[in-house]
PDB file of C-alpha atoms in Angstrom:
ATOM      1  CA  PHE A  16     187.474  17.446 206.680  1.00 54.00           C
ATOM      2  CA  PHE A  17     185.446  19.300 204.011  1.00 58.00           C
ATOM      3  CA  HIS A  18     182.198  17.409 204.539  1.00 64.00           C
ATOM      4  CA  SER A  19     180.944  19.706 207.250  1.00 66.00           C
ATOM      5  CA  SER A  20     182.381  22.918 205.803  1.00 71.00           C
ATOM      6  CA  GLU A  21     180.344  25.474 203.877  1.00 75.00           C
ATOM      7  CA  TRP A  22     183.289  25.867 201.524  1.00 72.00           C
ATOM      8  CA  SER A  23     183.247  22.246 200.437  1.00 76.00           C
ATOM      9  CA  HIS A  24     180.909  22.960 197.514  1.00 77.00           C
ATOM     10  CA  VAL A  25     183.036  25.920 196.395  1.00 79.00           C
ATOM     11  CA  PHE A  26     186.285  23.923 196.544  1.00 81.00           C
ATOM     12  CA  ASP A  27     184.610  21.041 194.746  1.00 83.00           C
ATOM     13  CA  VAL A  28     183.471  23.277 191.868  1.00 87.00           C
ATOM     14  CA  PHE A  29     186.810  25.097 191.548  1.00 90.00           C
ATOM     15  CA  GLY A  30     188.724  21.826 191.730  1.00 90.00           C
ATOM     16  CA  SER A  31     186.528  20.273 189.045  1.00 93.00           C
ATOM     17  CA  VAL A  32     186.841  23.305 186.757  1.00 95.00           C
ATOM     18  CA  PHE A  33     190.619  23.419 187.251  1.00 95.00           C
ATOM     19  CA  LEU A  34     190.923  19.711 186.509  1.00 96.00           C
ATOM     20  CA  ALA A  35     188.714  20.030 183.406  1.00 96.00           C
ATOM     21  CA  PHE A  36     190.803  22.923 182.027  1.00 96.00           C
ATOM     22  CA  PHE A  37     194.017  21.038 182.776  1.00 96.00           C
ATOM     23  CA  MET A  38     192.732  17.965 180.931  1.00 97.00           C
ATOM     24  CA  LEU A  39     191.564  20.036 177.942  1.00 96.00           C
ATOM     25  CA  HIS A  40     194.881  21.877 177.767  1.00 96.00           C
ATOM     26  CA  SER A  41     196.875  18.642 177.978  1.00 95.00           C
ATOM     27  CA  SER A  42     194.791  16.927 175.316  1.00 94.00           C
ATOM     28  CA  PHE A  43     195.112  19.974 173.023  1.00 93.00           C
ATOM     29  CA  ILE A  44     198.917  19.861 173.332  1.00 92.00           C
ATOM     30  CA  ILE A  45     199.019  16.111 172.687  1.00 90.00           C
ATOM     31  CA  ILE A  46     196.759  16.393 169.631  1.00 88.00           C
ATOM     32  CA  THR A  47     198.644  19.327 168.078  1.00 84.00           C
ATOM     33  CA  ASN A  48     202.012  17.611 168.579  1.00 80.00           C
ATOM     34  CA  SER A  49     200.829  14.324 167.086  1.00 79.00           C
ATOM     35  CA  MET A  50     199.023  15.950 164.139  1.00 77.00           C
ATOM     36  CA  SER A  51     202.305  17.268 162.775  1.00 69.00           C
ATOM     37  CA  ASP A  52     203.528  13.669 162.463  1.00 68.00           C
ATOM     38  CA  LEU A  53     200.309  12.434 160.873  1.00 72.00           C
ATOM     39  CA  VAL A  54     199.965  15.105 158.196  1.00 73.00           C
ATOM     40  CA  ASP A  55     202.342  15.446 155.244  1.00 73.00           C
ATOM     41  CA  ARG A  56     204.201  18.728 155.093  1.00 77.00           C
ATOM     42  CA  ALA A  57     207.176  20.237 153.305  1.00 81.00           C
ATOM     43  CA  ILE A  58     210.583  19.515 154.758  1.00 87.00           C
ATOM     44  CA  ASP A  59     212.445  22.169 156.700  1.00 87.00           C
ATOM     45  CA  GLU A  60     214.667  24.797 155.120  1.00 91.00           C
ATOM     46  CA  ASN A  61     217.972  23.181 156.149  1.00 91.00           C
ATOM     47  CA  HIS A  62     217.109  19.973 154.308  1.00 90.00           C
ATOM     48  CA  GLN A  63     215.872  21.928 151.286  1.00 92.00           C
ATOM     49  CA  PHE A  64     219.253  23.649 151.238  1.00 93.00           C
ATOM     50  CA  LEU A  65     220.959  20.220 151.085  1.00 91.00           C
ATOM     51  CA  ILE A  66     218.842  19.353 148.041  1.00 93.00           C
ATOM     52  CA  LEU A  67     219.847  22.581 146.307  1.00 93.00           C
ATOM     53  CA  GLN A  68     223.527  21.948 147.121  1.00 93.00           C
ATOM     54  CA  SER A  69     223.290  18.536 145.493  1.00 93.00           C
ATOM     55  CA  LEU A  70     221.583  19.973 142.418  1.00 94.00           C
ATOM     56  CA  ILE A  71     224.258  22.674 142.112  1.00 94.00           C
ATOM     57  CA  ALA A  72     227.019  20.061 142.412  1.00 95.00           C
ATOM     58  CA  HIS A  73     225.534  18.197 139.419  1.00 95.00           C
ATOM     59  CA  GLU A  74     224.278  21.140 137.354  1.00 93.00           C
ATOM     60  CA  GLN A  75     226.423  20.117 134.360  1.00 94.00           C
ATOM     61  CA  GLU A  76     224.430  16.862 134.044  1.00 93.00           C
ATOM     62  CA  TYR A  77     220.983  18.377 133.416  1.00 94.00           C
ATOM     63  CA  LEU A  78     219.621  21.477 131.711  1.00 93.00           C
ATOM     64  CA  GLY A  79     217.137  22.602 134.338  1.00 91.00           C
ATOM     65  CA  PHE A  80     214.401  21.581 136.687  1.00 87.00           C
ATOM     66  CA  ASP A  81     210.692  22.116 136.380  1.00 89.00           C
ATOM     67  CA  LYS A  82     209.899  21.695 140.052  1.00 91.00           C
ATOM     68  CA  ILE A  83     211.015  20.167 143.302  1.00 92.00           C
ATOM     69  CA  ARG A  84     208.418  18.535 145.508  1.00 92.00           C
ATOM     70  CA  THR A  85     209.378  17.680 149.084  1.00 92.00           C
ATOM     71  CA  ARG A  86     207.363  16.242 151.910  1.00 90.00           C
ATOM     72  CA  ARG A  87     207.793  14.730 155.313  1.00 86.00           C
ATOM     73  CA  SER A  88     205.468  12.031 156.527  1.00 80.00           C
ATOM     74  CA  GLY A  89     206.185  10.971 160.084  1.00 74.00           C
ATOM     75  CA  SER A  90     209.926  10.350 160.237  1.00 78.00           C
ATOM     76  CA  SER A  91     210.274   9.712 156.480  1.00 85.00           C
ATOM     77  CA  TYR A  92     211.433  12.289 153.947  1.00 90.00           C
ATOM     78  CA  TYR A  93     210.471  12.228 150.258  1.00 93.00           C
ATOM     79  CA  VAL A  94     211.933  14.301 147.429  1.00 95.00           C
ATOM     80  CA  ASP A  95     210.616  14.369 143.854  1.00 95.00           C
ATOM     81  CA  LEU A  96     212.855  16.151 141.348  1.00 95.00           C
ATOM     82  CA  PHE A  97     211.539  16.980 137.885  1.00 96.00           C
ATOM     83  CA  LEU A  98     214.703  17.505 135.822  1.00 95.00           C
ATOM     84  CA  THR A  99     215.065  18.318 132.132  1.00 95.00           C
ATOM     85  CA  PHE A 100     217.805  16.769 130.008  1.00 95.00           C
ATOM     86  CA  GLU A 101     219.023  17.305 126.450  1.00 93.00           C
ATOM     87  CA  ARG A 102     216.875  15.561 123.857  1.00 91.00           C
ATOM     88  CA  ASN A 103     219.794  13.782 122.179  1.00 91.00           C
ATOM     89  CA  LEU A 104     220.950  11.935 125.327  1.00 92.00           C
ATOM     90  CA  THR A 105     220.351   8.212 125.594  1.00 94.00           C
ATOM     91  CA  ILE A 106     218.174   6.695 128.280  1.00 94.00           C
ATOM     92  CA  GLU A 107     221.286   5.045 129.680  1.00 96.00           C
ATOM     93  CA  SER A 108     223.171   8.321 130.141  1.00 95.00           C
ATOM     94  CA  VAL A 109     220.115  10.036 131.663  1.00 95.00           C
ATOM     95  CA  SER A 110     219.680   7.091 134.063  1.00 96.00           C
ATOM     96  CA  GLU A 111     223.348   7.277 135.080  1.00 96.00           C
ATOM     97  CA  SER A 112     223.035  11.000 135.751  1.00 96.00           C
ATOM     98  CA  CYS A 113     219.903  10.396 137.825  1.00 96.00           C
ATOM     99  CA  ARG A 114     221.667   7.679 139.839  1.00 96.00           C
ATOM    100  CA  ARG A 115     224.627   9.977 140.543  1.00 96.00           C
ATOM    101  CA  ILE A 116     222.324  12.774 141.695  1.00 96.00           C
ATOM    102  CA  GLU A 117     220.294  10.366 143.857  1.00 95.00           C
ATOM    103  CA  LYS A 118     223.445   8.897 145.424  1.00 96.00           C
ATOM    104  CA  ASP A 119     224.855  12.338 146.194  1.00 95.00           C
ATOM    105  CA  LEU A 120     221.566  13.471 147.704  1.00 94.00           C
ATOM    106  CA  GLU A 121     221.294  10.318 149.844  1.00 92.00           C
ATOM    107  CA  GLU A 122     224.853  10.881 151.126  1.00 93.00           C
ATOM    108  CA  ARG A 123     224.077  14.489 152.064  1.00 91.00           C
ATOM    109  CA  PHE A 124     220.639  13.661 153.470  1.00 88.00           C
ATOM    110  CA  PRO A 125     220.558  10.114 154.949  1.00 89.00           C
ATOM    111  CA  GLY A 126     217.169   8.428 155.036  1.00 87.00           C
ATOM    112  CA  VAL A 127     215.647  10.387 152.158  1.00 92.00           C
ATOM    113  CA  ASP A 128     213.617   8.680 149.435  1.00 94.00           C
ATOM    114  CA  VAL A 129     214.524  10.382 146.149  1.00 95.00           C
ATOM    115  CA  SER A 130     212.557  10.117 142.903  1.00 96.00           C
ATOM    116  CA  ILE A 131     213.909  11.827 139.818  1.00 96.00           C
ATOM    117  CA  ILE A 132     211.489  12.301 136.946  1.00 96.00           C
ATOM    118  CA  PRO A 133     213.483  13.071 133.778  1.00 95.00           C
ATOM    119  CA  ALA A 134     211.971  14.953 130.868  1.00 92.00           C
ATOM    120  CA  PRO A 135     213.409  16.083 127.530  1.00 90.00           C
ATOM    121  CA  TYR A 136     214.166  19.759 127.128  1.00 86.00           C
ATOM    122  CA  LEU A 137     211.537  21.340 124.903  1.00 82.00           C
ATOM    123  CA  SER A 138     212.916  24.373 123.112  1.00 70.00           C
TER     124      SER A 138
END
């Protein structure tokens, strides 16, 4: 049909350009969506709020926290809590407190990998 038409070259060029832009746009969307799963990033605000709720529920067990580090890698969530405890506590009591905080956090936020790094309070 278009072989004998003068417009065949015009339609061919426009069709090719349209197809090229469509392919570039589609590949850009695929790459940007998949990059968010490949790169570590902080977890969303709702999950950070769950972490803070758990820390508030157990605030009598520790003196303070130095920092909270959260990240999401793919579908996995990781939380590192740097908590300070009284110097006179035994390792056993600090470990029990850490286990209680970890258990509470895992109940509030299923699938999270929690690491608590205890440190003595330096006054």
